[in-house]
CSV table of C-alpha atoms in Angstrom, one decimal:
chain,number,residue,atom,x,y,z
A,290,MET,CA,242.9,175.3,318.9
A,291,ARG,CA,245.0,176.0,315.9
A,292,VAL,CA,245.1,173.2,313.2
A,293,ILE,CA,248.6,173.2,311.6
A,294,SER,CA,250.5,171.0,309.2
A,295,GLU,CA,252.8,168.2,310.4
A,296,GLY,CA,255.8,170.2,309.1
A,297,GLN,CA,254.8,173.2,311.2
A,298,LEU,CA,254.3,171.0,314.3
A,299,ALA,CA,257.7,169.3,313.9
A,300,ALA,CA,259.4,172.6,313.6
A,301,MET,CA,257.7,173.9,316.7
A,302,LEU,CA,258.5,170.8,318.7
A,303,ALA,CA,262.1,171.0,317.7
A,304,GLY,CA,262.3,174.3,319.5
A,305,LEU,CA,261.3,172.9,322.9
A,306,PRO,CA,264.0,173.4,325.5
A,307,GLY,CA,265.7,170.9,327.7
A,308,ARG,CA,264.4,167.4,328.2
A,309,PRO,CA,260.6,167.8,328.3
A,310,ARG,CA,258.2,165.3,329.9
A,311,VAL,CA,255.6,164.2,327.4
A,312,VAL,CA,252.3,162.6,328.6
A,313,ALA,CA,250.6,160.7,325.8
A,314,GLY,CA,247.4,158.7,325.7
A,315,GLY,CA,247.8,155.0,326.3
A,316,ASN,CA,245.9,151.7,325.8
A,317,PHE,CA,244.6,151.8,322.2
A,318,ALA,CA,244.2,155.6,321.9
A,319,THR,CA,247.8,156.4,321.5
A,320,PRO,CA,248.3,159.4,319.0
A,321,ARG,CA,251.0,157.6,317.0
A,322,ARG,CA,251.4,160.2,314.4
A,323,LEU,CA,252.1,162.8,317.0
A,324,LEU,CA,254.6,160.5,318.8
A,325,ALA,CA,256.5,160.0,315.5
A,326,LEU,CA,256.7,163.7,314.9
A,327,LEU,CA,257.9,164.3,318.4
A,328,ASN,CA,260.4,161.5,318.3
A,329,GLY,CA,261.9,162.9,315.1
A,330,ALA,CA,262.0,166.5,316.4
A,331,LEU,CA,263.5,166.0,319.9
A,332,PRO,CA,266.9,164.5,320.7
A,333,GLU,CA,265.8,163.9,324.3
A,334,TYR,CA,262.6,163.6,326.2
A,335,ARG,CA,260.7,161.6,328.8
A,336,LEU,CA,257.5,159.7,327.7
A,337,PHE,CA,254.9,159.1,330.3
A,338,MET,CA,252.1,156.7,329.3
A,339,LEU,CA,249.6,154.4,331.0
A,340,ASN,CA,249.4,150.8,329.8
A,341,ALA,CA,251.3,151.6,326.6
A,342,GLN,CA,250.6,149.2,323.7
A,343,GLY,CA,252.5,148.6,320.4
A,344,ASP,CA,255.8,149.9,319.3
A,345,LEU,CA,257.3,152.9,321.1
A,346,PRO,CA,260.4,154.9,320.5
A,347,ASP,CA,263.4,152.8,321.4
A,348,ARG,CA,266.6,154.8,321.3
A,349,ASP,CA,269.1,156.7,323.4
A,350,GLY,CA,267.7,160.0,324.7
A,351,VAL,CA,264.2,158.6,325.4
A,352,ASP,CA,263.2,157.6,328.9
A,353,LEU,CA,259.9,155.8,329.4
A,354,GLU,CA,257.9,156.5,332.5
A,355,THR,CA,254.8,154.8,333.8
A,356,PRO,CA,252.9,153.7,337.0
A,357,PHE,CA,251.4,150.8,335.0
A,358,VAL,CA,253.5,148.8,332.5
A,359,GLY,CA,251.8,147.8,329.2
A,360,ALA,CA,253.2,145.5,326.5
A,361,GLY,CA,254.8,148.5,324.8
A,362,MET,CA,257.1,149.2,327.7
A,363,ARG,CA,257.5,145.8,329.3
A,364,GLY,CA,261.1,144.7,329.6
A,365,ARG,CA,262.6,147.9,328.3
A,366,ALA,CA,266.0,149.0,329.8
A,367,ASN,CA,265.0,152.7,329.7
A,368,LEU,CA,261.9,152.2,331.8
A,369,ARG,CA,261.3,154.1,335.0
A,370,TYR,CA,258.4,152.5,337.0
A,371,PHE,CA,256.6,154.7,339.5
A,372,PRO,CA,254.5,152.6,341.9
A,373,SER,CA,251.1,154.2,342.5
A,374,ARG,CA,247.5,153.4,342.8
A,375,LEU,CA,245.8,154.5,339.7
A,376,SER,CA,243.5,156.8,341.6
A,377,LEU,CA,246.6,158.7,342.7
A,378,VAL,CA,248.4,159.0,339.4
A,379,PRO,CA,246.8,162.5,338.7
A,380,ASN,CA,248.5,163.7,341.9
A,381,LEU,CA,251.9,162.6,340.5
A,382,LEU,CA,251.3,164.7,337.4
A,383,LYS,CA,250.2,167.7,339.4
A,384,GLY,CA,253.1,167.4,341.7
A,385,ALA,CA,256.3,165.4,341.4
A,386,LEU,CA,256.0,164.6,337.7
A,387,PRO,CA,254.7,167.7,335.9
A,388,PRO,CA,254.2,167.4,332.1
A,389,ASP,CA,255.6,169.9,329.6
A,390,VAL,CA,253.6,168.5,326.7
A,391,VAL,CA,250.4,166.4,326.5
A,392,LEU,CA,249.6,164.5,323.3
A,393,VAL,CA,246.0,163.2,322.8
A,394,GLN,CA,244.0,161.5,320.1
A,395,THR,CA,240.5,162.9,319.8
A,396,SER,CA,237.4,162.9,317.8
A,397,VAL,CA,236.9,165.7,315.2
A,398,PRO,CA,235.5,168.9,316.5
A,399,ALA,CA,231.7,169.3,317.1
A,400,GLY,CA,230.1,172.3,318.6
A,401,GLY,CA,233.4,173.7,319.9
A,402,THR,CA,234.4,170.5,321.6
A,403,VAL,CA,236.2,167.2,320.9
A,404,SER,CA,236.0,163.9,322.7
A,405,LEU,CA,238.9,161.9,324.2
A,406,GLY,CA,236.8,158.9,323.0
A,407,ILE,CA,238.0,155.6,324.3
A,408,GLU,CA,240.8,156.9,326.6
A,409,VAL,CA,239.9,159.4,329.4
A,410,ASN,CA,241.8,157.9,332.3
A,411,ILE,CA,244.6,160.4,333.5
A,412,LEU,CA,244.4,162.7,330.5
A,413,PRO,CA,242.1,165.4,332.0
A,414,ALA,CA,244.5,165.7,334.9
A,415,ALA,CA,247.5,165.8,332.6
A,416,ILE,CA,245.9,168.6,330.5
A,417,GLU,CA,245.1,170.6,333.6
A,418,ALA,CA,248.6,170.1,335.0
A,419,VAL,CA,250.3,171.1,331.7
A,420,ARG,CA,248.1,174.2,331.2
A,421,ALA,CA,248.8,175.3,334.8
A,422,ARG,CA,252.5,175.5,334.0
A,423,GLY,CA,252.2,177.0,330.5
A,424,GLY,CA,252.9,173.8,328.6
A,425,LEU,CA,251.4,172.5,325.4
A,426,VAL,CA,248.3,170.4,324.6
A,427,ILE,CA,248.5,168.9,321.1
A,428,ALA,CA,245.7,166.8,319.5
A,429,GLN,CA,245.6,164.3,316.7
A,430,LEU,CA,242.1,164.8,315.3
A,431,ASN,CA,240.8,161.5,314.0
A,432,PRO,CA,237.2,161.0,312.6
A,433,GLN,CA,237.5,157.3,313.6
A,434,MET,CA,237.8,158.2,317.3
A,435,PRO,CA,234.3,157.8,318.8
A,436,TYR,CA,232.7,160.8,320.4
A,437,THR,CA,232.0,159.7,324.0
A,438,TYR,CA,230.4,161.7,326.8
A,439,GLY,CA,231.2,162.6,330.4
A,440,ASP,CA,234.8,163.8,331.2
A,441,ALA,CA,235.8,162.8,327.7
A,442,VAL,CA,234.4,166.0,326.3
A,443,LEU,CA,237.0,168.7,326.0
A,444,ALA,CA,236.6,172.3,324.8
A,445,THR,CA,238.7,173.0,321.8
A,446,ASP,CA,240.0,176.1,323.7
A,447,GLU,CA,241.9,173.6,325.9
A,448,ILE,CA,244.0,172.5,323.0
A,449,ASP,CA,246.9,174.6,321.6
A,450,TYR,CA,247.6,172.8,318.3
A,451,ALA,CA,246.2,170.0,316.3
A,452,ILE,CA,246.9,167.9,313.2
A,453,LYS,CA,244.4,166.0,311.1
A,454,THR,CA,244.6,162.2,310.6
A,455,ASP,CA,242.2,159.5,309.5
A,456,GLU,CA,243.3,156.1,310.6
A,457,PRO,CA,241.7,153.1,312.3
A,458,LEU,CA,242.1,152.7,316.0
A,459,ALA,CA,244.3,149.8,317.1
A,460,THR,CA,242.5,146.9,318.8
A,461,PRO,CA,243.7,144.0,321.0
A,462,ALA,CA,244.4,140.6,319.6
A,463,THR,CA,241.4,138.3,319.9
A,464,ARG,CA,242.2,135.4,322.2
A,465,PRO,CA,239.1,133.4,323.2
A,466,PRO,CA,239.3,132.1,326.8
A,467,GLY,CA,240.6,128.6,327.1
A,468,PRO,CA,239.1,125.8,329.2
A,469,VAL,CA,240.8,126.8,332.4
A,470,ALA,CA,239.7,130.4,332.1
A,471,ASN,CA,236.2,129.3,331.3
A,472,GLN,CA,236.1,127.2,334.5
A,473,ILE,CA,237.3,130.1,336.5
A,474,GLY,CA,234.7,132.4,334.9
A,475,GLU,CA,231.9,130.0,335.8
A,476,ARG,CA,233.1,129.8,339.4
A,477,VAL,CA,233.3,133.6,339.7
A,478,ALA,CA,229.9,134.0,338.1
A,479,HIS,CA,228.4,132.0,341.0
A,480,LEU,CA,229.6,134.8,343.4
A,481,VAL,CA,227.8,137.6,341.4
A,482,PRO,CA,224.3,138.3,342.6
A,483,GLU,CA,221.5,139.8,340.6
A,484,HIS,CA,221.6,143.6,340.4
A,485,ALA,CA,225.3,143.7,341.2
A,486,THR,CA,227.7,146.3,339.9
A,487,LEU,CA,230.7,144.9,338.1
A,488,GLN,CA,234.4,145.9,337.9
A,489,LEU,CA,236.6,143.7,335.8
A,490,GLY,CA,240.1,144.1,334.3
A,491,ILE,CA,241.8,143.0,331.1
A,492,GLY,CA,242.4,139.4,330.1
A,493,ALA,CA,241.0,136.0,329.4
A,494,ILE,CA,239.6,135.4,332.9
A,495,PRO,CA,237.6,138.7,333.1
A,496,ASP,CA,236.3,137.9,329.6
A,497,ALA,CA,235.3,134.5,330.7
A,498,VAL,CA,233.5,135.9,333.8
A,499,LEU,CA,231.4,138.2,331.6
A,500,ALA,CA,230.6,135.4,329.2
A,501,SER,CA,229.2,133.4,332.2
A,502,LEU,CA,226.8,136.1,333.3
A,503,LEU,CA,224.5,136.1,330.3
A,504,ASP,CA,221.6,134.7,332.3
A,505,ARG,CA,221.6,137.6,334.9
A,506,ARG,CA,219.5,140.7,334.9
A,507,GLY,CA,219.8,144.2,336.3
A,508,LEU,CA,223.6,144.3,336.4
A,509,ALA,CA,225.6,147.5,336.2
A,510,VAL,CA,229.2,148.4,335.3
A,511,TRP,CA,231.4,150.8,337.3
A,512,SER,CA,234.9,150.0,336.2
A,513,GLU,CA,238.2,151.6,335.1
A,514,MET,CA,237.7,149.9,331.7
A,515,PHE,CA,235.2,147.9,329.7
A,516,SER,CA,235.6,145.5,326.9
A,517,ASP,CA,233.6,143.5,324.3
A,518,GLY,CA,232.2,141.3,327.1
A,519,VAL,CA,230.2,144.3,328.4
A,520,LEU,CA,228.8,144.9,324.9
A,521,ALA,CA,227.7,141.2,324.9
A,522,LEU,CA,225.9,141.8,328.3
A,523,GLU,CA,224.2,144.8,326.9
A,524,LYS,CA,223.0,142.9,323.8
A,525,ALA,CA,221.7,140.1,326.0
A,526,GLY,CA,219.6,142.4,328.1
A,527,VAL,CA,221.7,141.7,331.2
A,528,LEU,CA,222.5,145.3,332.1
A,529,ASP,CA,220.1,147.7,333.9
A,530,PRO,CA,219.0,150.1,331.2
A,531,THR,CA,218.6,152.9,333.6
A,532,THR,CA,222.2,152.8,334.9
A,533,PRO,CA,225.0,154.2,332.6
A,534,ILE,CA,228.0,152.1,331.9
A,535,THR,CA,230.7,154.0,333.7
A,536,ALA,CA,234.4,153.6,332.9
A,537,SER,CA,237.6,155.5,332.2
A,538,PHE,CA,238.7,153.7,329.1
A,539,ALA,CA,237.6,151.1,326.5
A,540,PHE,CA,239.7,148.2,325.4
A,541,GLY,CA,238.2,146.2,322.6
A,542,SER,CA,237.1,145.8,319.0
A,543,ARG,CA,236.0,148.2,316.3
A,544,GLU,CA,232.5,147.1,317.0
A,545,LEU,CA,232.8,148.2,320.6
A,546,TYR,CA,234.2,151.6,319.6
A,547,ASP,CA,231.4,152.1,317.1
A,548,TRP,CA,228.8,151.2,319.7
A,549,ALA,CA,230.3,153.7,322.2
A,550,ASP,CA,230.2,156.5,319.6
A,551,ARG,CA,227.6,159.1,320.8
A,552,ASN,CA,226.0,156.5,323.0
A,553,GLU,CA,224.3,158.1,326.0
A,554,ARG,CA,224.5,154.7,327.8
A,555,VAL,CA,228.3,155.1,328.0
A,556,ARG,CA,229.7,157.6,330.5
A,557,MET,CA,233.5,158.0,330.4
A,558,LEU,CA,235.0,159.6,333.6
A,559,ARG,CA,238.4,160.6,334.7
A,560,THR,CA,240.5,158.2,336.9
A,561,GLU,CA,240.0,160.3,340.0
A,562,LYS,CA,236.3,159.4,339.9
A,563,THR,CA,236.1,155.8,338.6
A,564,ASN,CA,238.9,154.7,340.9
A,565,ASP,CA,238.1,156.6,344.0
A,566,PRO,CA,237.5,154.0,346.7
A,567,ASN,CA,234.9,156.2,348.3
A,568,LEU,CA,232.9,156.5,345.2
A,569,ILE,CA,233.3,152.8,344.5
A,570,ALA,CA,232.0,151.9,347.9
A,571,ARG,CA,228.8,153.9,347.3
A,572,ARG,CA,227.8,151.4,344.6
A,573,PRO,CA,225.7,148.6,346.1
A,574,ARG,CA,226.9,145.0,345.6
A,575,LEU,CA,230.1,146.1,343.9
A,576,ILE,CA,231.8,142.9,342.7
A,577,SER,CA,235.5,143.5,341.9
A,578,VAL,CA,237.2,140.8,339.8
A,579,ASN,CA,240.9,141.0,339.3
A,580,SER,CA,243.7,138.6,338.3
A,581,ALA,CA,247.0,137.9,339.9
A,582,LEU,CA,250.3,136.3,339.0
A,583,GLN,CA,250.6,134.6,342.4
A,584,VAL,CA,248.8,134.3,345.7
A,585,ASP,CA,250.3,133.0,349.0
A,586,LEU,CA,249.0,131.3,352.1
A,587,TYR,CA,248.6,134.7,353.8
A,588,ALA,CA,245.9,135.4,351.1
A,589,GLN,CA,248.2,138.1,349.6
A,590,ALA,CA,248.2,138.7,345.8
A,591,ASN,CA,251.1,139.6,343.5
A,592,ALA,CA,249.9,141.1,340.3
A,593,SER,CA,252.9,143.3,339.6
A,594,ARG,CA,256.2,141.4,339.4
A,595,VAL,CA,257.6,138.3,337.8
A,596,ARG,CA,260.9,137.0,339.5
A,597,GLY,CA,261.4,140.5,341.0
A,598,VAL,CA,261.0,142.3,337.6
A,599,ILE,CA,258.1,144.7,337.1
A,600,TYR,CA,255.5,143.2,334.9
A,601,SER,CA,252.5,145.6,335.2
A,602,GLY,CA,251.9,147.5,338.5
A,603,PHE,CA,249.2,148.2,340.9
A,604,GLY,CA,246.8,149.6,338.3
A,605,GLY,CA,243.3,149.9,339.8
A,606,GLN,CA,243.4,146.7,341.7
A,607,THR,CA,244.1,148.2,345.1
A,608,ASP,CA,241.5,150.9,344.6
A,609,PHE,CA,238.8,148.5,343.7
A,610,VAL,CA,239.7,145.9,346.3
A,611,VAL,CA,239.3,148.5,349.0
A,612,GLY,CA,236.1,150.1,347.5
A,613,ALA,CA,234.4,146.7,347.0
A,614,LEU,CA,235.1,145.6,350.6
A,615,HIS,CA,233.3,148.8,351.8
A,616,SER,CA,230.4,148.5,349.3
A,617,PRO,CA,227.2,147.2,350.9
A,618,GLY,CA,227.0,143.6,349.8
A,619,GLY,CA,230.2,144.0,347.8
A,620,HIS,CA,233.1,141.5,347.3
A,621,ALA,CA,236.7,141.7,346.1
A,622,ILE,CA,237.6,138.6,344.1
A,623,ILE,CA,241.1,137.5,343.0
A,624,ALA,CA,240.9,134.9,340.1
A,625,LEU,CA,243.8,133.0,338.7
A,626,PRO,CA,244.7,129.6,337.3
A,627,SER,CA,246.2,127.2,339.8
A,628,TRP,CA,249.2,126.4,337.6
A,629,HIS,CA,251.3,128.5,335.3
A,630,PRO,CA,251.6,126.5,332.1
A,631,ARG,CA,254.6,128.3,330.6
A,632,ALA,CA,256.7,128.4,333.7
A,633,ASP,CA,255.3,125.0,334.8
A,634,VAL,CA,255.0,126.1,338.4
A,635,SER,CA,252.2,126.6,340.9
A,636,THR,CA,250.7,130.0,341.1
A,637,VAL,CA,250.0,129.4,344.8
A,638,ILE,CA,253.1,129.7,346.9
A,639,PRO,CA,253.8,129.6,350.6
A,640,ARG,CA,254.9,133.2,350.9
A,641,LEU,CA,255.4,136.0,348.4
A,642,ALA,CA,259.0,136.9,348.0
A,643,GLY,CA,258.3,140.4,346.5
A,644,PRO,CA,255.9,143.3,346.9
A,645,VAL,CA,252.2,142.6,347.6
A,646,THR,CA,249.8,144.2,345.2
A,647,SER,CA,246.6,143.6,347.3
A,648,PHE,CA,245.4,141.7,350.3
A,649,GLN,CA,242.3,141.0,352.4
A,650,HIS,CA,240.1,139.8,349.6
A,651,SER,CA,236.7,138.3,349.9
A,652,TYR,CA,237.4,135.3,347.7
A,653,ILE,CA,240.3,133.7,345.8
A,654,VAL,CA,239.2,131.6,342.9
A,655,SER,CA,241.0,129.1,340.5
A,656,GLU,CA,239.7,126.4,338.3
A,657,GLN,CA,240.1,124.1,341.3
A,658,GLY,CA,237.6,125.9,343.5
A,659,THR,CA,236.8,128.9,345.7
A,660,ALA,CA,238.5,129.9,348.9
A,661,THR,CA,236.4,132.1,351.2
A,662,ILE,CA,238.8,134.6,352.7
A,663,TRP,CA,236.8,137.3,354.4
A,664,ALA,CA,235.7,136.6,358.0
A,665,HIS,CA,237.8,133.4,358.3
A,666,ASP,CA,240.8,133.2,360.6
A,667,ALA,CA,244.3,133.0,359.1
A,668,ALA,CA,244.6,129.2,359.5
A,669,SER,CA,241.3,128.6,357.8
A,670,GLN,CA,242.3,130.9,355.0
A,671,ALA,CA,245.6,129.1,354.4
A,672,GLN,CA,243.8,125.7,354.5
A,673,GLN,CA,241.2,126.8,352.0
A,674,ILE,CA,243.8,128.2,349.6
A,675,ILE,CA,245.6,124.9,349.7
A,676,GLU,CA,242.6,122.7,349.3
A,677,GLU,CA,240.4,124.8,347.1
A,678,VAL,CA,242.7,127.0,345.0
A,679,ALA,CA,246.0,125.2,344.6
A,680,HIS,CA,246.7,122.6,342.0
A,681,PRO,CA,246.6,119.1,343.5
A,682,SER,CA,250.3,118.4,342.6
A,683,ALA,CA,251.3,121.4,344.8
A,684,ARG,CA,249.2,120.8,347.9
A,685,ASP,CA,251.5,118.5,349.8
A,686,ASP,CA,254.4,120.9,349.5
A,687,LEU,CA,252.2,123.8,350.4
A,688,ARG,CA,251.0,122.0,353.6
A,689,ARG,CA,254.5,121.2,354.6
A,690,GLU,CA,255.7,124.8,354.0
A,691,GLY,CA,252.6,126.2,355.6
A,692,ARG,CA,253.4,124.3,358.8
A,693,ARG,CA,256.9,125.7,358.8
A,694,LEU,CA,255.3,129.2,358.6
A,695,GLY,CA,253.3,128.4,361.7
A,696,PHE,CA,249.9,127.6,360.2
A,697,PRO,CA,248.3,124.7,362.2
A,698,LEU,CA,247.4,122.7,359.0
A,699,PRO,CA,246.2,119.1,359.1
């Protein structure tokens, strides 16, 4: 690894030929100083990021690429969305979408290594892919990036060039769960047994679920991400002290990042491991909790599109639904409010009009109640979804439409 000045790096980047594909860390580990230098040096390039947050380059010559759309890319006209399970994204980078440059934000060097800190995810695969084809790995060294273990640890020999920065990591806006999310969280918590292994995503409902589990003991975490709710469980003595908290990225506060720094309890693994359905299934009582934008009477969930336009993507939902269903004593749970307050529409509809993100869940939960899906026939599933999950004002229409679809509903 050669540490150079920003001016030297900009001059080197300006010499890159063609229209390179650049993979950069996403979530809240984005190397923003590197991105700014790259954007100023190259007239054209393709930027591949996962769950990108904050402001991104927005000009002619820049194409955005992702298999999971974050707030930084959502609604952009220059977006190319590549549908993929998160566990298979590394295969995209090693095959159809090879990178020319990989930009990462890391800890400062220690003992010939740096750490990818709060964002491991697809970055190890991207680094392997770019090095295999003679591309560049460039690091933004930041003393405020926590040093985490597992697959986060990277030999400095794997990095070609680096610049030094010292800036706080971005954090998500704090939005306490509202009454509906808290009701859903309590209902989901009733489905979580002692000594379960948890997987939860991002958002108010997963946060509310975690907050409703403070009376449990012996829980473990195997997830693609963890947030401040997991830290609250740790502080409350809920988590099994002999089992590491395993995830691929962290998404939370400065306190969470400080707690993860050089913490042997936290093991950060690459996506191919955390999201491998086979490895997920080996965890006993794996309880997967994911949200959706809509569900239908066929017990199918849409977590990807709004009115036909991509909103997020598969993410890890499909990986964890499959893994949880094969876990001994495991369950796959979809949790969502029964009514969308902004659109003023039911989130339970007769039949999805667009692509299905996941299906064959164990339970579907709203603030209204819980529908038990697994091991029930299709008619019973539809009836439960109407009576237990849907908002009361939508139930009559759903029954009428359900009968038209062939369900023998009362």
